[in-house]
Amino acid sequence: MKNELYIQNSLTRQKEIFQPITDGFIGMYVCGPTVYSDVHIGNCRTFVSFDVIYRYLMYLGYQVRYVRNITDVGHLTDEGEDKMSKGAKLAKLEPMEVAQKYTVGFHDMMKTFNTLSPSIEPRATAHIIEQIDMVQQILDNGLAYEANGSVYFDTIKFADEQKVYGKLSGRKIEDLLVETRDGLKNQSEKKHPSDFAIWMKASDEHILRWNSPWSVGFPGWHLECSAMSTKYLGKTFDIHGGGNDLKFPHHENEIAQNHGACGCQPSNYWIHTNMLEMNGRKMSK
């Protein structure tokens, strides 16, 4: 009886510390895998951690809508190549075959780790319309500009107006020279090196491409999470999570995009899991 009372008091304190936007309901968005190759244990560490958080929130008595995306377009390598297209070339498959193959493999691995499925698992390629709409909203609000068919987020103007760019990661904009997933790609088109693409004009050899008001192209990697989290959880929700390596630039740029399109921050709480290391280096593909 004493232990039960202690547990109950502990749960009450936990609920007092965490205040969701809607009483009794929690919206949680977690950045999922880019499905261009096999998932590895470093990826799994993050998803297992958020599975524990998901279960614990439900144990506390909350109703949780857990959204975890599948990235199947727009995530570029340091050389500027779409990871899905690169995976397709290596496997000699169509990009959507690659996406399907490794999505199934990811789900099988999550079953091996006995994790619960998310409430919603949206794919980036299934939300191109929403992403194009968000790009247009950011343009309409004056925080993006078009250059040669691509659209870039204006980080300098955003930082001057909102004073929040870099706050999540603790970085200063004058230090953010080329630290984006775009690498050195199309730097001459940008007003400032820290500006990042929210829509990219596709080259002739680029396989994944869609019509847009600006060009035949594809959305920037950061844009998908802003569009899908807003669609399924609203303009501002409770928890946004992912690996610590996503804090910058991915999550920092999500905050900028949501301010640019919706006029508010996307999430009240940011949770980042640490990296699984091997020989002192982050485990990655």
PDB file of C-alpha atoms in Angstrom:
ATOM      1  CA  MET A   1       0.000   0.000   0.000  1.00  0.00           C
ATOM      2  CA  LYS A   2       2.851   2.371   0.875  1.00  0.00           C
ATOM      3  CA  ASN A   3       4.586   1.682  -2.448  1.00  0.00           C
ATOM      4  CA  GLU A   4       1.347   2.167  -4.376  1.00  0.00           C
ATOM      5  CA  LEU A   5       0.814   5.533  -2.678  1.00  0.00           C
ATOM      6  CA  TYR A   6       4.399   6.567  -3.505  1.00  0.00           C
ATOM      7  CA  ILE A   7       3.916   5.625  -7.165  1.00  0.00           C
ATOM      8  CA  GLN A   8       0.630   7.510  -7.349  1.00  0.00           C
ATOM      9  CA  ASN A   9       2.195  10.646  -5.823  1.00  0.00           C
ATOM     10  CA  SER A  10       5.116  10.375  -8.257  1.00  0.00           C
ATOM     11  CA  LEU A  11       2.761  10.162 -11.230  1.00  0.00           C
ATOM     12  CA  THR A  12       0.841  13.187  -9.967  1.00  0.00           C
ATOM     13  CA  ARG A  13       4.078  15.206  -9.757  1.00  0.00           C
ATOM     14  CA  GLN A  14       5.053  14.153 -13.269  1.00  0.00           C
ATOM     15  CA  LYS A  15       1.707  15.327 -14.631  1.00  0.00           C
ATOM     16  CA  GLU A  16       2.062  18.640 -12.810  1.00  0.00           C
ATOM     17  CA  ILE A  17       5.495  19.219 -14.410  1.00  0.00           C
ATOM     18  CA  PHE A  18       4.305  18.461 -17.954  1.00  0.00           C
ATOM     19  CA  GLN A  19       1.386  20.607 -19.098  1.00  0.00           C
ATOM     20  CA  PRO A  20      -0.092  19.574 -22.468  1.00  0.00           C
ATOM     21  CA  ILE A  21      -1.845  22.078 -24.696  1.00  0.00           C
ATOM     22  CA  THR A  22      -5.139  20.169 -24.488  1.00  0.00           C
ATOM     23  CA  ASP A  23      -6.022  18.652 -21.129  1.00  0.00           C
ATOM     24  CA  GLY A  24      -5.540  14.891 -21.226  1.00  0.00           C
ATOM     25  CA  PHE A  25      -4.364  14.831 -24.877  1.00  0.00           C
ATOM     26  CA  ILE A  26      -0.774  14.976 -26.108  1.00  0.00           C
ATOM     27  CA  GLY A  27       0.454  15.474 -29.653  1.00  0.00           C
ATOM     28  CA  MET A  28       3.948  14.076 -30.260  1.00  0.00           C
ATOM     29  CA  TYR A  29       5.879  14.218 -33.550  1.00  0.00           C
ATOM     30  CA  VAL A  30       9.112  12.272 -34.001  1.00  0.00           C
ATOM     31  CA  CYS A  31      11.343  12.460 -37.076  1.00  0.00           C
ATOM     32  CA  GLY A  32      11.408   9.007 -38.628  1.00  0.00           C
ATOM     33  CA  PRO A  33      13.898   7.235 -40.915  1.00  0.00           C
ATOM     34  CA  THR A  34      15.068   8.087 -44.413  1.00  0.00           C
ATOM     35  CA  VAL A  35      14.329   4.773 -46.111  1.00  0.00           C
ATOM     36  CA  TYR A  36      17.173   4.459 -48.623  1.00  0.00           C
ATOM     37  CA  SER A  37      19.030   1.568 -46.946  1.00  0.00           C
ATOM     38  CA  ASP A  38      18.779  -0.811 -44.012  1.00  0.00           C
ATOM     39  CA  VAL A  39      18.036   0.667 -40.616  1.00  0.00           C
ATOM     40  CA  HIS A  40      20.863   0.194 -38.094  1.00  0.00           C
ATOM     41  CA  ILE A  41      21.006   0.017 -34.332  1.00  0.00           C
ATOM     42  CA  GLY A  42      21.984   3.691 -34.095  1.00  0.00           C
ATOM     43  CA  ASN A  43      18.649   4.616 -35.701  1.00  0.00           C
ATOM     44  CA  CYS A  44      16.823   2.151 -33.481  1.00  0.00           C
ATOM     45  CA  ARG A  45      18.194   3.741 -30.328  1.00  0.00           C
ATOM     46  CA  THR A  46      16.175   6.898 -30.993  1.00  0.00           C
ATOM     47  CA  PHE A  47      12.944   5.087 -31.860  1.00  0.00           C
ATOM     48  CA  VAL A  48      13.176   2.765 -28.868  1.00  0.00           C
ATOM     49  CA  SER A  49      13.712   5.795 -26.625  1.00  0.00           C
ATOM     50  CA  PHE A  50      10.579   7.491 -27.937  1.00  0.00           C
ATOM     51  CA  ASP A  51       8.664   4.244 -27.617  1.00  0.00           C
ATOM     52  CA  VAL A  52       9.465   4.354 -23.896  1.00  0.00           C
ATOM     53  CA  ILE A  53       8.296   7.989 -23.747  1.00  0.00           C
ATOM     54  CA  TYR A  54       5.122   7.089 -25.671  1.00  0.00           C
ATOM     55  CA  ARG A  55       4.335   4.228 -23.309  1.00  0.00           C
ATOM     56  CA  TYR A  56       5.107   6.305 -20.230  1.00  0.00           C
ATOM     57  CA  LEU A  57       2.821   9.154 -21.274  1.00  0.00           C
ATOM     58  CA  MET A  58       0.001   6.674 -21.808  1.00  0.00           C
ATOM     59  CA  TYR A  59       0.832   5.104 -18.438  1.00  0.00           C
ATOM     60  CA  LEU A  60       0.372   8.535 -16.878  1.00  0.00           C
ATOM     61  CA  GLY A  61      -3.151   8.514 -18.314  1.00  0.00           C
ATOM     62  CA  TYR A  62      -2.737  10.756 -21.350  1.00  0.00           C
ATOM     63  CA  GLN A  63      -4.278  10.126 -24.741  1.00  0.00           C
ATOM     64  CA  VAL A  64      -1.324  10.403 -27.140  1.00  0.00           C
ATOM     65  CA  ARG A  65      -1.345  10.992 -30.884  1.00  0.00           C
ATOM     66  CA  TYR A  66       2.119   9.832 -31.902  1.00  0.00           C
ATOM     67  CA  VAL A  67       3.132  10.855 -35.434  1.00  0.00           C
ATOM     68  CA  ARG A  68       6.381   9.475 -36.889  1.00  0.00           C
ATOM     69  CA  ASN A  69       7.147  10.200 -40.533  1.00  0.00           C
ATOM     70  CA  ILE A  70       8.813   8.243 -43.306  1.00  0.00           C
ATOM     71  CA  THR A  71      11.257  10.336 -45.384  1.00  0.00           C
ATOM     72  CA  ASP A  72      11.210   9.129 -48.980  1.00  0.00           C
ATOM     73  CA  VAL A  73      12.220  12.321 -50.830  1.00  0.00           C
ATOM     74  CA  GLY A  74      14.269  15.483 -50.375  1.00  0.00           C
ATOM     75  CA  HIS A  75      16.935  14.309 -47.905  1.00  0.00           C
ATOM     76  CA  LEU A  76      20.192  15.218 -49.642  1.00  0.00           C
ATOM     77  CA  THR A  77      23.675  13.837 -49.207  1.00  0.00           C
ATOM     78  CA  ASP A  78      26.557  16.231 -48.522  1.00  0.00           C
ATOM     79  CA  GLU A  79      27.194  16.187 -52.280  1.00  0.00           C
ATOM     80  CA  GLY A  80      23.647  17.398 -52.966  1.00  0.00           C
ATOM     81  CA  GLU A  81      22.248  14.085 -54.249  1.00  0.00           C
ATOM     82  CA  ASP A  82      18.844  12.869 -53.059  1.00  0.00           C
ATOM     83  CA  LYS A  83      19.435   9.882 -50.778  1.00  0.00           C
ATOM     84  CA  MET A  84      16.480   8.009 -52.275  1.00  0.00           C
ATOM     85  CA  SER A  85      17.840   8.440 -55.794  1.00  0.00           C
ATOM     86  CA  LYS A  86      21.287   7.354 -54.618  1.00  0.00           C
ATOM     87  CA  GLY A  87      19.818   4.263 -52.967  1.00  0.00           C
ATOM     88  CA  ALA A  88      17.866   3.476 -56.136  1.00  0.00           C
ATOM     89  CA  LYS A  89      20.999   3.650 -58.284  1.00  0.00           C
ATOM     90  CA  LEU A  90      22.947   1.377 -55.948  1.00  0.00           C
ATOM     91  CA  ALA A  91      20.122  -1.181 -55.730  1.00  0.00           C
ATOM     92  CA  LYS A  92      19.149  -0.806 -59.421  1.00  0.00           C
ATOM     93  CA  LEU A  93      15.530  -0.222 -58.394  1.00  0.00           C
ATOM     94  CA  GLU A  94      12.968   2.552 -58.783  1.00  0.00           C
ATOM     95  CA  PRO A  95      13.038   5.034 -55.846  1.00  0.00           C
ATOM     96  CA  MET A  96       9.602   3.929 -54.638  1.00  0.00           C
ATOM     97  CA  GLU A  97      10.742   0.297 -54.724  1.00  0.00           C
ATOM     98  CA  VAL A  98      13.664   1.306 -52.528  1.00  0.00           C
ATOM     99  CA  ALA A  99      11.320   3.218 -50.194  1.00  0.00           C
ATOM    100  CA  GLN A 100       8.952   0.258 -49.890  1.00  0.00           C
ATOM    101  CA  LYS A 101      11.738  -2.284 -49.360  1.00  0.00           C
ATOM    102  CA  TYR A 102      13.434  -0.401 -46.561  1.00  0.00           C
ATOM    103  CA  THR A 103      10.183   0.782 -44.963  1.00  0.00           C
ATOM    104  CA  VAL A 104       9.173  -2.868 -44.596  1.00  0.00           C
ATOM    105  CA  GLY A 105      12.630  -3.627 -43.199  1.00  0.00           C
ATOM    106  CA  PHE A 106      12.309  -0.750 -40.727  1.00  0.00           C
ATOM    107  CA  HIS A 107       8.928  -2.019 -39.523  1.00  0.00           C
ATOM    108  CA  ASP A 108      10.308  -5.541 -39.119  1.00  0.00           C
ATOM    109  CA  MET A 109      13.172  -4.186 -37.012  1.00  0.00           C
ATOM    110  CA  MET A 110      10.787  -2.161 -34.852  1.00  0.00           C
ATOM    111  CA  LYS A 111       8.827  -5.376 -34.207  1.00  0.00           C
ATOM    112  CA  THR A 112      12.073  -7.077 -33.201  1.00  0.00           C
ATOM    113  CA  PHE A 113      12.576  -4.327 -30.606  1.00  0.00           C
ATOM    114  CA  ASN A 114       8.935  -4.750 -29.506  1.00  0.00           C
ATOM    115  CA  THR A 115       8.031  -1.104 -30.065  1.00  0.00           C
ATOM    116  CA  LEU A 116       4.470   0.134 -30.502  1.00  0.00           C
ATOM    117  CA  SER A 117       3.394   1.484 -33.866  1.00  0.00           C
ATOM    118  CA  PRO A 118       2.792   5.245 -34.062  1.00  0.00           C
ATOM    119  CA  SER A 119      -0.747   6.563 -34.355  1.00  0.00           C
ATOM    120  CA  ILE A 120       0.020   7.998 -37.816  1.00  0.00           C
ATOM    121  CA  GLU A 121       3.005   7.308 -40.085  1.00  0.00           C
ATOM    122  CA  PRO A 122       2.874   9.763 -43.015  1.00  0.00           C
ATOM    123  CA  ARG A 123       5.189   9.636 -46.027  1.00  0.00           C
ATOM    124  CA  ALA A 124       6.782  12.773 -47.443  1.00  0.00           C
ATOM    125  CA  THR A 125       5.841  11.837 -51.032  1.00  0.00           C
ATOM    126  CA  ALA A 126       2.178  11.607 -50.034  1.00  0.00           C
ATOM    127  CA  HIS A 127       2.186  15.218 -48.803  1.00  0.00           C
ATOM    128  CA  ILE A 128       3.661  17.169 -51.716  1.00  0.00           C
ATOM    129  CA  ILE A 129       0.532  19.358 -51.997  1.00  0.00           C
ATOM    130  CA  GLU A 130       0.785  20.344 -48.332  1.00  0.00           C
ATOM    131  CA  GLN A 131       4.464  21.152 -48.763  1.00  0.00           C
ATOM    132  CA  ILE A 132       3.854  23.299 -51.840  1.00  0.00           C
ATOM    133  CA  ASP A 133       1.112  25.147 -49.931  1.00  0.00           C
ATOM    134  CA  MET A 134       3.506  25.799 -47.035  1.00  0.00           C
ATOM    135  CA  VAL A 135       6.183  27.149 -49.392  1.00  0.00           C
ATOM    136  CA  GLN A 136       3.596  29.544 -50.836  1.00  0.00           C
ATOM    137  CA  GLN A 137       2.557  30.673 -47.339  1.00  0.00           C
ATOM    138  CA  ILE A 138       6.176  31.421 -46.436  1.00  0.00           C
ATOM    139  CA  LEU A 139       6.611  33.357 -49.692  1.00  0.00           C
ATOM    140  CA  ASP A 140       3.389  35.283 -49.064  1.00  0.00           C
ATOM    141  CA  ASN A 141       4.652  36.233 -45.605  1.00  0.00           C
ATOM    142  CA  GLY A 142       7.869  37.595 -47.082  1.00  0.00           C
ATOM    143  CA  LEU A 143      10.279  35.129 -45.499  1.00  0.00           C
ATOM    144  CA  ALA A 144      11.371  33.294 -48.641  1.00  0.00           C
ATOM    145  CA  TYR A 145      12.487  34.166 -52.144  1.00  0.00           C
ATOM    146  CA  GLU A 146      12.638  32.430 -55.514  1.00  0.00           C
ATOM    147  CA  ALA A 147      15.872  32.048 -57.473  1.00  0.00           C
ATOM    148  CA  ASN A 148      16.087  30.163 -60.764  1.00  0.00           C
ATOM    149  CA  GLY A 149      13.109  27.941 -59.944  1.00  0.00           C
ATOM    150  CA  SER A 150      14.215  27.111 -56.414  1.00  0.00           C
ATOM    151  CA  VAL A 151      12.797  28.736 -53.282  1.00  0.00           C
ATOM    152  CA  TYR A 152      14.997  29.590 -50.300  1.00  0.00           C
ATOM    153  CA  PHE A 153      14.109  30.549 -46.743  1.00  0.00           C
ATOM    154  CA  ASP A 154      15.465  33.998 -45.848  1.00  0.00           C
ATOM    155  CA  THR A 155      17.233  33.325 -42.546  1.00  0.00           C
ATOM    156  CA  ILE A 156      18.615  36.854 -42.128  1.00  0.00           C
ATOM    157  CA  LYS A 157      15.210  38.495 -42.473  1.00  0.00           C
ATOM    158  CA  PHE A 158      13.655  35.897 -40.186  1.00  0.00           C
ATOM    159  CA  ALA A 159      16.348  36.382 -37.548  1.00  0.00           C
ATOM    160  CA  ASP A 160      15.905  40.165 -37.687  1.00  0.00           C
ATOM    161  CA  GLU A 161      12.111  39.921 -37.346  1.00  0.00           C
ATOM    162  CA  GLN A 162      11.597  37.001 -34.954  1.00  0.00           C
ATOM    163  CA  LYS A 163      14.883  36.880 -33.004  1.00  0.00           C
ATOM    164  CA  VAL A 164      14.575  33.103 -32.546  1.00  0.00           C
ATOM    165  CA  TYR A 165      16.738  31.531 -35.266  1.00  0.00           C
ATOM    166  CA  GLY A 166      19.486  29.545 -33.559  1.00  0.00           C
ATOM    167  CA  LYS A 167      17.883  29.502 -30.096  1.00  0.00           C
ATOM    168  CA  LEU A 168      17.150  25.769 -30.067  1.00  0.00           C
ATOM    169  CA  SER A 169      20.691  24.780 -31.009  1.00  0.00           C
ATOM    170  CA  GLY A 170      22.396  27.719 -29.314  1.00  0.00           C
ATOM    171  CA  ARG A 171      24.059  28.864 -32.546  1.00  0.00           C
ATOM    172  CA  LYS A 172      24.553  32.404 -33.800  1.00  0.00           C
ATOM    173  CA  ILE A 173      23.511  33.160 -37.348  1.00  0.00           C
ATOM    174  CA  GLU A 174      26.873  34.738 -38.185  1.00  0.00           C
ATOM    175  CA  ASP A 175      28.442  31.327 -37.498  1.00  0.00           C
ATOM    176  CA  LEU A 176      26.022  29.448 -39.744  1.00  0.00           C
ATOM    177  CA  LEU A 177      27.937  29.670 -42.995  1.00  0.00           C
ATOM    178  CA  VAL A 178      27.353  26.420 -44.882  1.00  0.00           C
ATOM    179  CA  GLU A 179      26.082  24.163 -42.111  1.00  0.00           C
ATOM    180  CA  THR A 180      22.983  22.961 -43.918  1.00  0.00           C
ATOM    181  CA  ARG A 181      22.058  19.727 -45.679  1.00  0.00           C
ATOM    182  CA  ASP A 182      22.303  21.603 -48.965  1.00  0.00           C
ATOM    183  CA  GLY A 183      26.074  21.628 -48.478  1.00  0.00           C
ATOM    184  CA  LEU A 184      27.690  23.838 -51.126  1.00  0.00           C
ATOM    185  CA  LYS A 185      24.902  23.203 -53.633  1.00  0.00           C
ATOM    186  CA  ASN A 186      23.582  26.335 -55.386  1.00  0.00           C
ATOM    187  CA  GLN A 187      25.304  28.706 -52.961  1.00  0.00           C
ATOM    188  CA  SER A 188      25.435  31.399 -55.662  1.00  0.00           C
ATOM    189  CA  GLU A 189      21.620  31.543 -55.753  1.00  0.00           C
ATOM    190  CA  LYS A 190      21.315  32.321 -52.060  1.00  0.00           C
ATOM    191  CA  LYS A 191      21.270  35.740 -50.452  1.00  0.00           C
ATOM    192  CA  HIS A 192      23.166  34.326 -47.466  1.00  0.00           C
ATOM    193  CA  PRO A 193      24.990  30.993 -47.017  1.00  0.00           C
ATOM    194  CA  SER A 194      22.716  30.021 -44.091  1.00  0.00           C
ATOM    195  CA  ASP A 195      19.570  30.307 -46.250  1.00  0.00           C
ATOM    196  CA  PHE A 196      18.140  26.875 -46.966  1.00  0.00           C
ATOM    197  CA  ALA A 197      16.033  25.399 -49.756  1.00  0.00           C
ATOM    198  CA  ILE A 198      12.347  24.789 -49.148  1.00  0.00           C
ATOM    199  CA  TRP A 199      11.778  23.899 -52.814  1.00  0.00           C
ATOM    200  CA  MET A 200      14.515  22.772 -55.200  1.00  0.00           C
ATOM    201  CA  LYS A 201      14.434  22.843 -58.978  1.00  0.00           C
ATOM    202  CA  ALA A 202      15.185  19.339 -60.235  1.00  0.00           C
ATOM    203  CA  SER A 203      18.055  18.649 -62.572  1.00  0.00           C
ATOM    204  CA  ASP A 204      17.359  16.613 -65.700  1.00  0.00           C
ATOM    205  CA  GLU A 205      18.680  13.418 -64.108  1.00  0.00           C
ATOM    206  CA  HIS A 206      16.679  13.819 -60.898  1.00  0.00           C
ATOM    207  CA  ILE A 207      14.025  11.076 -60.752  1.00  0.00           C
ATOM    208  CA  LEU A 208      11.749  12.286 -57.939  1.00  0.00           C
ATOM    209  CA  ARG A 209      10.129  15.484 -59.256  1.00  0.00           C
ATOM    210  CA  TRP A 210       6.766  17.259 -59.139  1.00  0.00           C
ATOM    211  CA  ASN A 211       5.149  20.272 -60.783  1.00  0.00           C
ATOM    212  CA  SER A 212       4.991  23.438 -58.709  1.00  0.00           C
ATOM    213  CA  PRO A 213       4.366  27.158 -59.312  1.00  0.00           C
ATOM    214  CA  TRP A 214       8.156  27.709 -59.372  1.00  0.00           C
ATOM    215  CA  SER A 215       9.591  24.735 -61.257  1.00  0.00           C
ATOM    216  CA  VAL A 216       9.476  21.000 -61.720  1.00  0.00           C
ATOM    217  CA  GLY A 217      11.297  19.988 -58.583  1.00  0.00           C
ATOM    218  CA  PHE A 218      11.058  18.558 -55.096  1.00  0.00           C
ATOM    219  CA  PRO A 219      10.630  19.850 -51.528  1.00  0.00           C
ATOM    220  CA  GLY A 220      13.506  20.568 -49.183  1.00  0.00           C
ATOM    221  CA  TRP A 221      14.148  17.960 -46.509  1.00  0.00           C
ATOM    222  CA  HIS A 222      13.224  20.224 -43.588  1.00  0.00           C
ATOM    223  CA  LEU A 223       9.873  21.149 -45.112  1.00  0.00           C
ATOM    224  CA  GLU A 224       8.204  17.742 -44.901  1.00  0.00           C
ATOM    225  CA  CYS A 225       8.167  17.613 -41.110  1.00  0.00           C
ATOM    226  CA  SER A 226       6.751  21.128 -40.817  1.00  0.00           C
ATOM    227  CA  ALA A 227       3.963  20.305 -43.282  1.00  0.00           C
ATOM    228  CA  MET A 228       3.050  16.906 -41.816  1.00  0.00           C
ATOM    229  CA  SER A 229       3.265  17.854 -38.144  1.00  0.00           C
ATOM    230  CA  THR A 230       1.025  20.858 -38.812  1.00  0.00           C
ATOM    231  CA  LYS A 231      -1.482  18.742 -40.741  1.00  0.00           C
ATOM    232  CA  TYR A 232      -1.852  16.031 -38.099  1.00  0.00           C
ATOM    233  CA  LEU A 233      -1.123  17.865 -34.844  1.00  0.00           C
ATOM    234  CA  GLY A 234      -1.967  21.518 -35.532  1.00  0.00           C
ATOM    235  CA  LYS A 235       0.113  24.666 -35.747  1.00  0.00           C
ATOM    236  CA  THR A 236       1.477  24.184 -32.216  1.00  0.00           C
ATOM    237  CA  PHE A 237       1.589  20.827 -30.452  1.00  0.00           C
ATOM    238  CA  ASP A 238       3.186  19.379 -27.339  1.00  0.00           C
ATOM    239  CA  ILE A 239       6.342  17.374 -28.118  1.00  0.00           C
ATOM    240  CA  HIS A 240       8.715  17.284 -31.078  1.00  0.00           C
ATOM    241  CA  GLY A 241      11.508  14.732 -30.954  1.00  0.00           C
ATOM    242  CA  GLY A 242      14.363  13.130 -32.810  1.00  0.00           C
ATOM    243  CA  GLY A 243      18.035  12.321 -32.546  1.00  0.00           C
ATOM    244  CA  ASN A 244      20.392  14.940 -31.170  1.00  0.00           C
ATOM    245  CA  ASP A 245      21.983  15.286 -34.608  1.00  0.00           C
ATOM    246  CA  LEU A 246      18.700  16.764 -35.889  1.00  0.00           C
ATOM    247  CA  LYS A 247      18.764  19.735 -33.516  1.00  0.00           C
ATOM    248  CA  PHE A 248      20.637  21.671 -36.187  1.00  0.00           C
ATOM    249  CA  PRO A 249      19.913  22.256 -38.947  1.00  0.00           C
ATOM    250  CA  HIS A 250      16.733  20.175 -39.240  1.00  0.00           C
ATOM    251  CA  HIS A 251      14.771  21.208 -36.158  1.00  0.00           C
ATOM    252  CA  GLU A 252      16.094  24.758 -36.171  1.00  0.00           C
ATOM    253  CA  ASN A 253      14.857  25.124 -39.742  1.00  0.00           C
ATOM    254  CA  GLU A 254      11.503  23.554 -38.892  1.00  0.00           C
ATOM    255  CA  ILE A 255      10.971  26.253 -36.276  1.00  0.00           C
ATOM    256  CA  ALA A 256      11.802  28.912 -38.860  1.00  0.00           C
ATOM    257  CA  GLN A 257       9.435  27.382 -41.433  1.00  0.00           C
ATOM    258  CA  ASN A 258       6.537  27.139 -38.989  1.00  0.00           C
ATOM    259  CA  HIS A 259       7.015  30.746 -37.946  1.00  0.00           C
ATOM    260  CA  GLY A 260       7.223  31.686 -41.613  1.00  0.00           C
ATOM    261  CA  ALA A 261       4.023  29.871 -42.571  1.00  0.00           C
ATOM    262  CA  CYS A 262       1.929  29.847 -39.385  1.00  0.00           C
ATOM    263  CA  GLY A 263       3.358  32.677 -37.299  1.00  0.00           C
ATOM    264  CA  CYS A 264       4.158  30.463 -34.303  1.00  0.00           C
ATOM    265  CA  GLN A 265       6.568  27.837 -33.019  1.00  0.00           C
ATOM    266  CA  PRO A 266       5.624  24.242 -33.854  1.00  0.00           C
ATOM    267  CA  SER A 267       6.252  22.616 -30.478  1.00  0.00           C
ATOM    268  CA  ASN A 268       6.283  23.553 -26.809  1.00  0.00           C
ATOM    269  CA  TYR A 269       8.729  20.800 -25.769  1.00  0.00           C
ATOM    270  CA  TRP A 270      11.765  19.544 -27.730  1.00  0.00           C
ATOM    271  CA  ILE A 271      13.255  16.171 -26.797  1.00  0.00           C
ATOM    272  CA  HIS A 272      16.474  14.872 -28.347  1.00  0.00           C
ATOM    273  CA  THR A 273      17.992  11.463 -27.785  1.00  0.00           C
ATOM    274  CA  ASN A 274      21.743  11.066 -27.628  1.00  0.00           C
ATOM    275  CA  MET A 275      23.745   9.273 -30.289  1.00  0.00           C
ATOM    276  CA  LEU A 276      24.878   5.675 -30.126  1.00  0.00           C
ATOM    277  CA  GLU A 277      28.646   5.814 -30.608  1.00  0.00           C
ATOM    278  CA  MET A 278      31.135   3.308 -31.942  1.00  0.00           C
ATOM    279  CA  ASN A 279      34.852   3.928 -31.458  1.00  0.00           C
ATOM    280  CA  GLY A 280      34.043   7.467 -30.344  1.00  0.00           C
ATOM    281  CA  ARG A 281      32.057   8.360 -33.457  1.00  0.00           C
ATOM    282  CA  LYS A 282      28.324   8.550 -34.136  1.00  0.00           C
ATOM    283  CA  MET A 283      27.025   5.322 -35.629  1.00  0.00           C
ATOM    284  CA  SER A 284      25.589   6.049 -39.070  1.00  0.00           C
ATOM    285  CA  LYS A 285      25.171   4.450 -42.453  1.00  0.00           C
TER     286      LYS A 285
END
